[in-house]
Short mmCIF file of C-alpha atoms in Angstrom, two decimals:
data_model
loop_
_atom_site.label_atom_id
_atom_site.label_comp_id
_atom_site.label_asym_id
_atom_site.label_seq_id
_atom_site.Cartn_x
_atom_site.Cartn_y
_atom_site.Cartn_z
CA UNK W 1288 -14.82 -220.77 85.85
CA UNK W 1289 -18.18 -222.01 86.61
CA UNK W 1290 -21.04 -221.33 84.92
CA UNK W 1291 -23.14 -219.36 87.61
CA UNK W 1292 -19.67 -217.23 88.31
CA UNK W 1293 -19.06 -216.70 85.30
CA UNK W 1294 -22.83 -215.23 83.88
CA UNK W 1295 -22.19 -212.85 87.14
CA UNK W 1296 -19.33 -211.35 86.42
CA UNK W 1297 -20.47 -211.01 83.00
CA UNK W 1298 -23.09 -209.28 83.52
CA UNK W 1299 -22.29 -207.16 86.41
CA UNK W 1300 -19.53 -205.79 83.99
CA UNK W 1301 -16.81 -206.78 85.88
CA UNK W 1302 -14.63 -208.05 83.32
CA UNK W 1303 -13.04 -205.92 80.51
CA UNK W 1304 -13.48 -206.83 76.71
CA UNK W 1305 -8.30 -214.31 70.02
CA UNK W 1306 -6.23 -217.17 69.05
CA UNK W 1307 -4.74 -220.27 68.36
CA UNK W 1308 -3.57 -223.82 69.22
CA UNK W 1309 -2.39 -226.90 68.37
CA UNK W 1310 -1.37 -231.10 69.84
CA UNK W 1311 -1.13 -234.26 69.40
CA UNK W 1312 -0.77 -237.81 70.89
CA UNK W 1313 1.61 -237.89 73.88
CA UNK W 1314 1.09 -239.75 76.82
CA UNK W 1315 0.16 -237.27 80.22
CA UNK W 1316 2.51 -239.57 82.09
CA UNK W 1317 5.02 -238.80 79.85
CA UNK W 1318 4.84 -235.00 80.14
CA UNK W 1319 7.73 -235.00 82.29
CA UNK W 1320 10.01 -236.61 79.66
CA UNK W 1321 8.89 -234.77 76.46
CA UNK W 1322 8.00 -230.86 76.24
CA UNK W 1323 4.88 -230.59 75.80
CA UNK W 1324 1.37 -229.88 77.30
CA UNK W 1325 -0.65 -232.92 76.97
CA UNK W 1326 -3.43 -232.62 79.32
CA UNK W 1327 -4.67 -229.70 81.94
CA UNK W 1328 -2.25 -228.25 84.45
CA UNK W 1329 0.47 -230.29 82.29
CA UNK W 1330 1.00 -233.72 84.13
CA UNK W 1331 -1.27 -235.99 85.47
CA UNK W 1332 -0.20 -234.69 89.43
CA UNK W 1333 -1.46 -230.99 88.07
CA UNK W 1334 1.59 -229.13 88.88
CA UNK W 1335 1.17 -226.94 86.40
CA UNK W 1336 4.96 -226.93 85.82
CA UNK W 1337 6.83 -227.33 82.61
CA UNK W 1338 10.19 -228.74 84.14
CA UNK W 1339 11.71 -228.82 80.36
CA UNK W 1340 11.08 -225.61 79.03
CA UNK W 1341 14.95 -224.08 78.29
CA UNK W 1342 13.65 -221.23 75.33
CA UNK W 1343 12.23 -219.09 77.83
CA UNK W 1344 13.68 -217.03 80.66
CA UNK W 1345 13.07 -214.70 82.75
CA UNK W 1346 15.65 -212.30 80.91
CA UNK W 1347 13.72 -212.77 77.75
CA UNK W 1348 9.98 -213.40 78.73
CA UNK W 1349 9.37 -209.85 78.07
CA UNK W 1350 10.35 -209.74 74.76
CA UNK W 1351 7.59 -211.85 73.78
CA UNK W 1352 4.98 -211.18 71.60
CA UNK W 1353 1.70 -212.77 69.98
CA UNK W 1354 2.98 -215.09 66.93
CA UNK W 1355 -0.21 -216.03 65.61
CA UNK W 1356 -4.15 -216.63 66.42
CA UNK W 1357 -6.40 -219.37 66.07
CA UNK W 1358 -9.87 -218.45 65.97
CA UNK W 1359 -12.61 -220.50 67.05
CA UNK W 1360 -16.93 -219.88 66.95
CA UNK W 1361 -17.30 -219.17 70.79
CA UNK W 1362 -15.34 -217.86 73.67
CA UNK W 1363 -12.61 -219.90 74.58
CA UNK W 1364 -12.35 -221.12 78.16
CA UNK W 1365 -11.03 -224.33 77.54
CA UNK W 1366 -7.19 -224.62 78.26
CA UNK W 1367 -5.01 -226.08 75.75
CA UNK W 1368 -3.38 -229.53 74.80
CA UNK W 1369 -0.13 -229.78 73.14
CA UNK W 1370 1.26 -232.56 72.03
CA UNK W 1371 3.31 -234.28 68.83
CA UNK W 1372 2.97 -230.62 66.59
CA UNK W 1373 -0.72 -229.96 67.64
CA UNK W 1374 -2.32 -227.94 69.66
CA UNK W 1375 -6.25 -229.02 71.05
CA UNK W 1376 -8.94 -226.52 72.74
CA UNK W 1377 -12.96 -226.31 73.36
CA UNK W 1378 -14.81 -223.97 72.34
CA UNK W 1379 -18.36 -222.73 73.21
CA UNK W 1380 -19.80 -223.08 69.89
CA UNK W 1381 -19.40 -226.82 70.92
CA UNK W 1382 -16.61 -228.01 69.01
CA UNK W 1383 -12.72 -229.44 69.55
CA UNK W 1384 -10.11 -228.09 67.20
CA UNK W 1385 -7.64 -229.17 66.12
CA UNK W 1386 -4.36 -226.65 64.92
CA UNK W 1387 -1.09 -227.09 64.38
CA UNK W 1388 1.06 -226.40 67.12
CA UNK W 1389 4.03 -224.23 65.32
CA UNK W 1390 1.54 -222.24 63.25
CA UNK W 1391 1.00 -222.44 59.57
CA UNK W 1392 2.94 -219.02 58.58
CA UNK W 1393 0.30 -216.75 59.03
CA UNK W 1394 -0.94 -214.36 62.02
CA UNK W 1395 -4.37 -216.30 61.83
CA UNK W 1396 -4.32 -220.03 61.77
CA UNK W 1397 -7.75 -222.64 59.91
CA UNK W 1398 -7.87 -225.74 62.63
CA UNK W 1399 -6.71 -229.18 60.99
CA UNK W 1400 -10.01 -230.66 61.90
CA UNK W 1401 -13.10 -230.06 64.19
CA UNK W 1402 -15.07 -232.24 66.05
CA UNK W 1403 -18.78 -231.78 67.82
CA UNK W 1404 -19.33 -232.47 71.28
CA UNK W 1405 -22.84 -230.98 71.02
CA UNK W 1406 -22.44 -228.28 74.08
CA UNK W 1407 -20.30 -226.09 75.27
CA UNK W 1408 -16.29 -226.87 75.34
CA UNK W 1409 -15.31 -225.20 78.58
CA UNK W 1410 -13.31 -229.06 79.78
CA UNK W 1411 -9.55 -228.81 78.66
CA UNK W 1412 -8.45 -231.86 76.30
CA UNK W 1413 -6.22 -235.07 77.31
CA UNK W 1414 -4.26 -236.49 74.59
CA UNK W 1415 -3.04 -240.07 75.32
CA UNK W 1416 -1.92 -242.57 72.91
CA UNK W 1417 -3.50 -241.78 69.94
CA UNK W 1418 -7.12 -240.77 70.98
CA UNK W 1419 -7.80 -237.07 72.78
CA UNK W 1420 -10.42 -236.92 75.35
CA UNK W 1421 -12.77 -233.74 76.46
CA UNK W 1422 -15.81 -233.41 78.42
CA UNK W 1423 -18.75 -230.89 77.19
CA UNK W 1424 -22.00 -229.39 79.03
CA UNK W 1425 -23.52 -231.74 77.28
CA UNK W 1426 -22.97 -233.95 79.45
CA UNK W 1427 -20.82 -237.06 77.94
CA UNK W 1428 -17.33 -237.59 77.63
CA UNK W 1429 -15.71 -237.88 73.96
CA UNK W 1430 -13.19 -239.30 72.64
CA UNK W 1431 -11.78 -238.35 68.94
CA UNK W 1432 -8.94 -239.87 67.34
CA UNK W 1433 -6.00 -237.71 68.15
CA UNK W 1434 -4.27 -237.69 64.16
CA UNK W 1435 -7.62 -236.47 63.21
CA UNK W 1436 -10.15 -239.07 60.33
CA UNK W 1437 -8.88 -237.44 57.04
CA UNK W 1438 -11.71 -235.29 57.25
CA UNK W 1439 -12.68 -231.78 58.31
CA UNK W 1440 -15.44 -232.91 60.94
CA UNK W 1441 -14.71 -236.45 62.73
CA UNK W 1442 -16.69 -238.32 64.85
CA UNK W 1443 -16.07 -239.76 68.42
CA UNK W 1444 -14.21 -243.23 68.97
CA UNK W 1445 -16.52 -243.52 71.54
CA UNK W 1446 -18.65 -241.33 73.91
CA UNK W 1447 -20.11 -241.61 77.65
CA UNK W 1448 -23.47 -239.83 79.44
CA UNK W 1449 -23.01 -238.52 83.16
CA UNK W 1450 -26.08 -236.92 84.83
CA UNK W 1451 -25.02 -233.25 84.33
CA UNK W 1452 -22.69 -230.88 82.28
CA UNK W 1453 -19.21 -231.18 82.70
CA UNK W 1454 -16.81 -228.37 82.82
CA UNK W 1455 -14.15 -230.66 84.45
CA UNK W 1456 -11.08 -231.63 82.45
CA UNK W 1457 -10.00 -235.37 82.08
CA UNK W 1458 -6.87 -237.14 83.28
CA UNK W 1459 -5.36 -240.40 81.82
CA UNK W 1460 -3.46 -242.66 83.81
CA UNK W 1461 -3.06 -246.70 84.38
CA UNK W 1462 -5.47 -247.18 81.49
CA UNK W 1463 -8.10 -245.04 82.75
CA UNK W 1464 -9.64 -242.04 82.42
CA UNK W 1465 -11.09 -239.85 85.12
CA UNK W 1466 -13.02 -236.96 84.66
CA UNK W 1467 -15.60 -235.19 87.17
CA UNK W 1468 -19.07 -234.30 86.60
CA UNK W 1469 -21.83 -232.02 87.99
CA UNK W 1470 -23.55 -234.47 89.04
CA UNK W 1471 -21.07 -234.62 91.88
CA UNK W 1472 -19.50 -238.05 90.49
CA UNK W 1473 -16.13 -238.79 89.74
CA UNK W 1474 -16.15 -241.28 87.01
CA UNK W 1475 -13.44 -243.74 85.40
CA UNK W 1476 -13.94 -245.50 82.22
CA UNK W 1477 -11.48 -247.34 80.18
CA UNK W 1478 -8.99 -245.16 78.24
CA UNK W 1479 -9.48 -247.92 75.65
CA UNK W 1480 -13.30 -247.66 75.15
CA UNK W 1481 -15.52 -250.61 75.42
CA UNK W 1482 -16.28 -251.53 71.84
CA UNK W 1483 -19.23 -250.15 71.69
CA UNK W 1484 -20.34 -246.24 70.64
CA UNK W 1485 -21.36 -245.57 73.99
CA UNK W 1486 -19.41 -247.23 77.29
CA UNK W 1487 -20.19 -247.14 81.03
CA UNK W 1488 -17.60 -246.66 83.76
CA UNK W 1489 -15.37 -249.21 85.42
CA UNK W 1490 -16.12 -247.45 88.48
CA UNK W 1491 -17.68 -244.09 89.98
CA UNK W 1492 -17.21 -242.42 93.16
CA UNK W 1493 -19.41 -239.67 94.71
CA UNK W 1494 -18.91 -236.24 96.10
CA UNK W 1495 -20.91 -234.62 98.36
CA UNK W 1496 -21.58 -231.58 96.22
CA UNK W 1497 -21.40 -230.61 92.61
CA UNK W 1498 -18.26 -231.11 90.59
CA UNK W 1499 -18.74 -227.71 88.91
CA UNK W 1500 -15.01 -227.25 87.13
CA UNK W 1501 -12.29 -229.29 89.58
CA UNK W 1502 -10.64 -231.93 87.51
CA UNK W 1503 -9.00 -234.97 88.60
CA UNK W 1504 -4.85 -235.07 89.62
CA UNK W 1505 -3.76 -238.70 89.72
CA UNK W 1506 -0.55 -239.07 92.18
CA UNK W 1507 0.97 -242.59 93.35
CA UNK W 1508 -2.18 -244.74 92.94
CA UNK W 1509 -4.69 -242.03 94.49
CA UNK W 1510 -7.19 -239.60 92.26
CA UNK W 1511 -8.17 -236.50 94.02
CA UNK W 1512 -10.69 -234.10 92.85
CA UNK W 1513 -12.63 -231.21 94.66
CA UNK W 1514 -16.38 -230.16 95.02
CA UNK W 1515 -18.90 -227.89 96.16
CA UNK W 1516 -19.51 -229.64 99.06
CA UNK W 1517 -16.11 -228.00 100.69
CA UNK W 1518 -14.09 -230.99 100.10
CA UNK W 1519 -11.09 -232.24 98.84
CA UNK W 1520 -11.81 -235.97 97.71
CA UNK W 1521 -9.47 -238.67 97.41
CA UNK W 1522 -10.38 -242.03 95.56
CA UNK W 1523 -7.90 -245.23 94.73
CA UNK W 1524 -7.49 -244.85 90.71
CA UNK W 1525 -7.99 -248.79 90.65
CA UNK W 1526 -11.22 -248.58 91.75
CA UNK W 1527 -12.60 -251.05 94.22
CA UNK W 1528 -13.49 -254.09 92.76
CA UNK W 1529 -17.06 -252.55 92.50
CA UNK W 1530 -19.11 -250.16 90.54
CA UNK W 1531 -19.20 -247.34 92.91
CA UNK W 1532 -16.91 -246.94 95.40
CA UNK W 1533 -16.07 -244.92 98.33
CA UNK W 1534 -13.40 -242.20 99.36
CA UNK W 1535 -10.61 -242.94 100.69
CA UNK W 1536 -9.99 -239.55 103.07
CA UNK W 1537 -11.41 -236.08 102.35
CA UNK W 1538 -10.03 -232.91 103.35
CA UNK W 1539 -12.48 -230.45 104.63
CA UNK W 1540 -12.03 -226.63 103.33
CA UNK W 1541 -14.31 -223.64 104.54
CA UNK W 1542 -15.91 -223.03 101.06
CA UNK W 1543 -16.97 -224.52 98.18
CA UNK W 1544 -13.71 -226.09 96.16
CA UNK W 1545 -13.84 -225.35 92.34
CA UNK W 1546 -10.45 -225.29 91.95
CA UNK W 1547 -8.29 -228.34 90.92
CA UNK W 1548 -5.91 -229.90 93.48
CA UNK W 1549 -2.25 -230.23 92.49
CA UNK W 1550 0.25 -232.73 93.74
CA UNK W 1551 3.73 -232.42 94.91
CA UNK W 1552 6.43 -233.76 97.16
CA UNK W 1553 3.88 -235.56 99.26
CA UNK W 1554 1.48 -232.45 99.42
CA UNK W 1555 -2.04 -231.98 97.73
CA UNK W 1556 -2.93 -228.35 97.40
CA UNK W 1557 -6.43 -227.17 96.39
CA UNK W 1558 -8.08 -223.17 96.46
CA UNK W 1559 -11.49 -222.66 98.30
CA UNK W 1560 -14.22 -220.21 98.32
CA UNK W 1561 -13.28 -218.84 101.53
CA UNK W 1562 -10.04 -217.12 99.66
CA UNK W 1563 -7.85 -219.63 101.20
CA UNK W 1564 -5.38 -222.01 99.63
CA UNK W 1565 -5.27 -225.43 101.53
CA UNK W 1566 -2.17 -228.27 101.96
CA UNK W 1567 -3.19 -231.35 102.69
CA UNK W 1568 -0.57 -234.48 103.18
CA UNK W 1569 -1.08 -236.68 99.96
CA UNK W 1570 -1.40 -239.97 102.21
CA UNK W 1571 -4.51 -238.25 104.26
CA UNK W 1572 -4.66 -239.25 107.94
CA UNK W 1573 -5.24 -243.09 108.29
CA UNK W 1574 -7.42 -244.36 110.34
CA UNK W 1575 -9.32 -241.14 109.94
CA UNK W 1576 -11.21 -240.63 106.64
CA UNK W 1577 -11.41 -236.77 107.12
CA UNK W 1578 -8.23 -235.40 107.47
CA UNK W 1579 -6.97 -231.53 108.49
CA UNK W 1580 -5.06 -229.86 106.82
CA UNK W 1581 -1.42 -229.19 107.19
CA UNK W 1582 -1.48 -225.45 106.31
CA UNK W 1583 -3.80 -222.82 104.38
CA UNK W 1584 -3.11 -219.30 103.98
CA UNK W 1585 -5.70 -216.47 102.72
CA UNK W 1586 -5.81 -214.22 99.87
CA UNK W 1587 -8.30 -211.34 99.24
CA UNK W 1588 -10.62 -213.04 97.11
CA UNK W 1589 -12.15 -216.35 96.00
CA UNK W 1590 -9.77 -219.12 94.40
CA UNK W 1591 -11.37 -220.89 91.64
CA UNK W 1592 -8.23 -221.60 89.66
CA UNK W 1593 -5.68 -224.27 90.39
CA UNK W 1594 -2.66 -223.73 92.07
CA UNK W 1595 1.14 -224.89 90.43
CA UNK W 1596 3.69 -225.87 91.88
CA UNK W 1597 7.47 -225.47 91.13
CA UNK W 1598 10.63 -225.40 92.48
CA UNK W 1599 9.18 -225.77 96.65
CA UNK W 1600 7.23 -223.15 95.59
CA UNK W 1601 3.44 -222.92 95.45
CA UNK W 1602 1.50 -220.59 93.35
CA UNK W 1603 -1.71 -219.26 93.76
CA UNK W 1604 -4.25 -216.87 91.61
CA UNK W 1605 -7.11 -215.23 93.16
CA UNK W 1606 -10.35 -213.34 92.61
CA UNK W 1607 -8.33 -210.00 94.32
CA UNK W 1608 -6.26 -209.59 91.17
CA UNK W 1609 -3.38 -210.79 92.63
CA UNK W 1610 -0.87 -214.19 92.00
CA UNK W 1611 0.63 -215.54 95.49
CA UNK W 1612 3.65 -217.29 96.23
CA UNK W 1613 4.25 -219.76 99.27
CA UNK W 1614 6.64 -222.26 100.37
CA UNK W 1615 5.37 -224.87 99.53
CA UNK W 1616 6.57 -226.86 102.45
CA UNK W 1617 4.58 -224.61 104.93
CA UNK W 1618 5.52 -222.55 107.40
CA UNK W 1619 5.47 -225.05 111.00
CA UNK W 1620 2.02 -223.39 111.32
CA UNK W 1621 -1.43 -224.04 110.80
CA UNK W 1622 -1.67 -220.47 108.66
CA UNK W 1623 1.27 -218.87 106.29
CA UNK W 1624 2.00 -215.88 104.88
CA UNK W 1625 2.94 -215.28 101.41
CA UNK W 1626 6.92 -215.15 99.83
CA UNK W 1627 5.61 -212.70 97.88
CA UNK W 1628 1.98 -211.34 95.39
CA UNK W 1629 1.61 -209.65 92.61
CA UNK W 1630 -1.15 -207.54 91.18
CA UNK W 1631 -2.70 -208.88 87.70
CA UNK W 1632 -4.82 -206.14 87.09
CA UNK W 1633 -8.70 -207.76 87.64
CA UNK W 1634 -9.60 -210.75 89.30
CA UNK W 1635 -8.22 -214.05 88.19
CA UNK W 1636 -9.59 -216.95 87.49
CA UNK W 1637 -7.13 -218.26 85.11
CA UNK W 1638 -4.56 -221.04 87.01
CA UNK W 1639 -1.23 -219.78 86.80
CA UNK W 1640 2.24 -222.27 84.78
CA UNK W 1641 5.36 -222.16 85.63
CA UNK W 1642 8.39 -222.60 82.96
CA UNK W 1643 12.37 -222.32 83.69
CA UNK W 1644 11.98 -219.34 86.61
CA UNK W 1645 8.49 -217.80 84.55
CA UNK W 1646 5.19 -217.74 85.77
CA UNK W 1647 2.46 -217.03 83.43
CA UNK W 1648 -1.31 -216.31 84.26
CA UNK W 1649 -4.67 -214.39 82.52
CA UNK W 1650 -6.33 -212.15 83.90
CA UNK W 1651 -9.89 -210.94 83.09
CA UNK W 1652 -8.39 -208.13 82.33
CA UNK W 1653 -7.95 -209.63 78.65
CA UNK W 1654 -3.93 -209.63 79.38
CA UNK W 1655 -1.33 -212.82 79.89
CA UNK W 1656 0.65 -211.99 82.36
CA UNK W 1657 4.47 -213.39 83.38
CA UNK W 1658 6.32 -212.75 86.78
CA UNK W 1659 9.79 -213.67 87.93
CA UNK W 1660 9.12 -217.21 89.92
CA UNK W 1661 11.39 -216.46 92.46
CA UNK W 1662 9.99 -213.47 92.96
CA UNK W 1663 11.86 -210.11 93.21
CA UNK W 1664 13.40 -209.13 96.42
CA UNK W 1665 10.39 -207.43 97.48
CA UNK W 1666 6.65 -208.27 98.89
CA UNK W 1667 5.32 -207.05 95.75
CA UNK W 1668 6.52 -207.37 92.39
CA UNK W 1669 5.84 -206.55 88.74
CA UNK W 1670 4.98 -208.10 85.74
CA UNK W 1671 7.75 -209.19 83.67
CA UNK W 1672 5.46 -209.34 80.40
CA UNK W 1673 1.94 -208.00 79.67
CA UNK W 1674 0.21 -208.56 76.75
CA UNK W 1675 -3.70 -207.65 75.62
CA UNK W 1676 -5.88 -209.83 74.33
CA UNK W 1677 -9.19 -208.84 72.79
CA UNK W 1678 -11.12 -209.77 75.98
CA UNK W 1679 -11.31 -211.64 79.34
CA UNK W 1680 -8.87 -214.80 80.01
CA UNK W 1681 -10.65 -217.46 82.15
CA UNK W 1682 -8.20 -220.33 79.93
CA UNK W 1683 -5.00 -221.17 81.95
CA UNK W 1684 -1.74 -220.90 79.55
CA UNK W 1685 0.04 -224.02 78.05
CA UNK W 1686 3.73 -224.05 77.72
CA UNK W 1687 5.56 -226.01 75.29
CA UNK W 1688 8.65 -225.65 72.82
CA UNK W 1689 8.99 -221.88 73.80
CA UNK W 1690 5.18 -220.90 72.87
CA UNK W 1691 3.01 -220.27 75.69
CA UNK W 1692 -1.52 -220.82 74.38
CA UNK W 1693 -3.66 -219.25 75.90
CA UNK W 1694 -7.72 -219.02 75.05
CA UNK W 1695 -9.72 -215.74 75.36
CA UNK W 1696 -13.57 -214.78 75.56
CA UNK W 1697 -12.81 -213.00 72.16
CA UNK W 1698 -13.24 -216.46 70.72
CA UNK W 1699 -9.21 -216.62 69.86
CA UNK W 1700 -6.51 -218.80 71.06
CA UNK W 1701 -3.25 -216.74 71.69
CA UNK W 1702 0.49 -218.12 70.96
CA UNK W 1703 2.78 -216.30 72.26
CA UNK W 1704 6.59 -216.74 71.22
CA UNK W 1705 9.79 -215.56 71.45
CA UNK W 1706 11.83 -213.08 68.50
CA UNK W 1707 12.73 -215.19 66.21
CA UNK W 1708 16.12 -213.93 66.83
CA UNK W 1709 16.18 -214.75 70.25
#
């Protein structure tokens, strides 16, 4: 959530009044072939959509309870990275942590190591080949060794300065990484570094509008990445041969887009403002550079989270307290109704996952949430699974190995699991 949303809803006492995590190095692009969680949304396309999860069901989902904590010095907004037995998440006393992913046989879990990005942690952590990556209000970009320095506190591999904070989460992908800023940039450095303690971009592109919390999704040779200028922006992830360099289309949406876009099937699908979830064709409109879309449909509230997708199935949270469901393929119309919503008890901000038939969400409620994917026969159905955390979600769950991580303002990361005997 951004920062001016989220001091208002704070303060106006909207929300109601703790946990733990843990990753390690595994390639984004190879999220699909190994389960885990290694970057935000779970792949590099942002689907949030873990195709390999077998554990859970929903037969069992409700039988889960909170395994263990992992508590942090600041609210935890920051979603999750799991990967190779650890489990990675910001915090807003300014640090990464590090935990281990399974636990360590107690209800509250001491990180493996910290690290200080010198501002708040609200970015969600990449892990890629042996280095994680996370962006803080401060401003830069870090990047920590993934297995940790031997040490309780480590120091950054290397580190780079945009103009502004950034709450946007960072995607790896053909050697790159790409991570938005509120400066209204989209930048790419080299995943490798550049030798040096501090590195500049290969290339940068610019919005029209701050990048306030929409993080890149990197599809077939195309980054996309909204903004508060009302657009979905599309950018080739090799650059141009130049330092800055231009969109390639933009979609235009009716409000300010905070929300991250997720790819599928030749679709890009991004939230707006004006409570309405867009589709836009993943190719954008050639020789046009701003392209309509092919569908939206409108919920009750504002959409800052990012919508998954699953199964031809698109999922949407919203600031009306309720999760959506769509086709994903449309409807033949310019505007669709819903499969099916569910209430989640206060307004969501938190961007729902999807595991084998589960979807899981937080609310600000303080409560994870799971539904039945395919919904239930009805217009309106129930939660499958609610559990209370000790204040408001605005983390998105991680799903991996049958755990689902979650962070809360309560300044805990939650792992939820399965009965042992299950």
């Amino acid at each position: 959530m951004s920062r001016r949303l989220r001091s208002f809803f704070l303060i106006a006492g909207a929300l109601a009044s703790c946990g733990a995590i843990v990753a390690t190095s595994v390639s984004p692009a190879q999220a699909a072939a190994t389960d885990a969680w290694p970057v935000f949304r779970g792949d590099n396309s942002h689907t949030g959509f873990d195709s390999n999860e077998t554990q859970i069901t929903p037969g069992n989902v409700g039988t889960m309870t909170i395994a263990w904590t992992a508590t942090t010095g600041g609210y935890v907004t920051s979603s999750p990275a799991v990967a190779d037995g650890v489990m990675y998440v910001g915090s807003s006393d300014g640090l990464l942590y590090a935990f281990p992913a399974n636990g360590c046989g107690a209800s509250t879990c001491a990180p493996l190591w910290t690290a200080d990005a010198h501002g708040i942690v609200s970015s969600s952590p990449a892990v890629d080949d042996g280095v994680v990556y996370v962006g803080s209000q401060d401003g830069h970009l870090y990047a920590f060794p993934a297995d940790g320095c031997g040490q309780a506190t480590c120091e950054p591999l290397w580190r780079a300065k945009t103009f502004d904070a950034i709450e946007s989460s960072p995607t790896v992908a053909g050697g790159l990484v790409f991570i938005g800023s509120g400066d209204g940039r989209l930048y790419a450095y080299d995943a490798a570094g550049c030798g040096a303690d501090r590195c500049l971009p290969v290339w940068s592109g610019s919005t029209y509008g701050n990048i306030e919390q929409s993080s890149p999704a990197v599809a077939d040779g195309t980054v996309f990445i909204g903004s508060f200028d009302s657009g979905l922006h599309a950018f080739s992830a090799s650059g141009c041969g130049k330092a800055h360099c231009d969109e390639v289309w933009r979609g235009r949406t009716g409000g300010f887009v905070q929300s991250s876009p997720a790819v599928a099937d030749g679709m890009v699908y991004v939230g707006s403002y004006d409570h309405r979830l867009y589709a836009f064709a993943e190719g954008g409109c050639a020789p046009k550079v701003v392209c309509r879309r092919q569908w939206s449909a409108s919920t009750g509230g504002i959409i800052t989270s990012s919508p998954a997708v699953a199964d031809g199935v698109v999922y949407a949270a919203s600031y009306d307290g309720r999760v959506y469901a769509y086709d994903a393929s449309g409807c033949g119309k310019l505007v669709c109704h819903e499969l099916w919503h569910a209430p989640a008890g206060a307004f969501v901000a938190s961007s729902p996952a999807v595991a084998n038939g589960v979807v899981f969400v937080g609310s600000t409620d303080g409560r994870i949430l799971a539904f039945p994917a395919e919904g239930c026969g009805a217009s309106r159905c129930t939660a499958l699974l609610k559990v209370r955390t000790g204040g408001p979600i605005f983390s998105s769950p991680a799903v991996a190995n049958g755990n689902v991580y979650v962070g809360s303002d309560d300044d805990n990361v939650y792992v939820l699991s399965l009965p042992s005997s299950s």
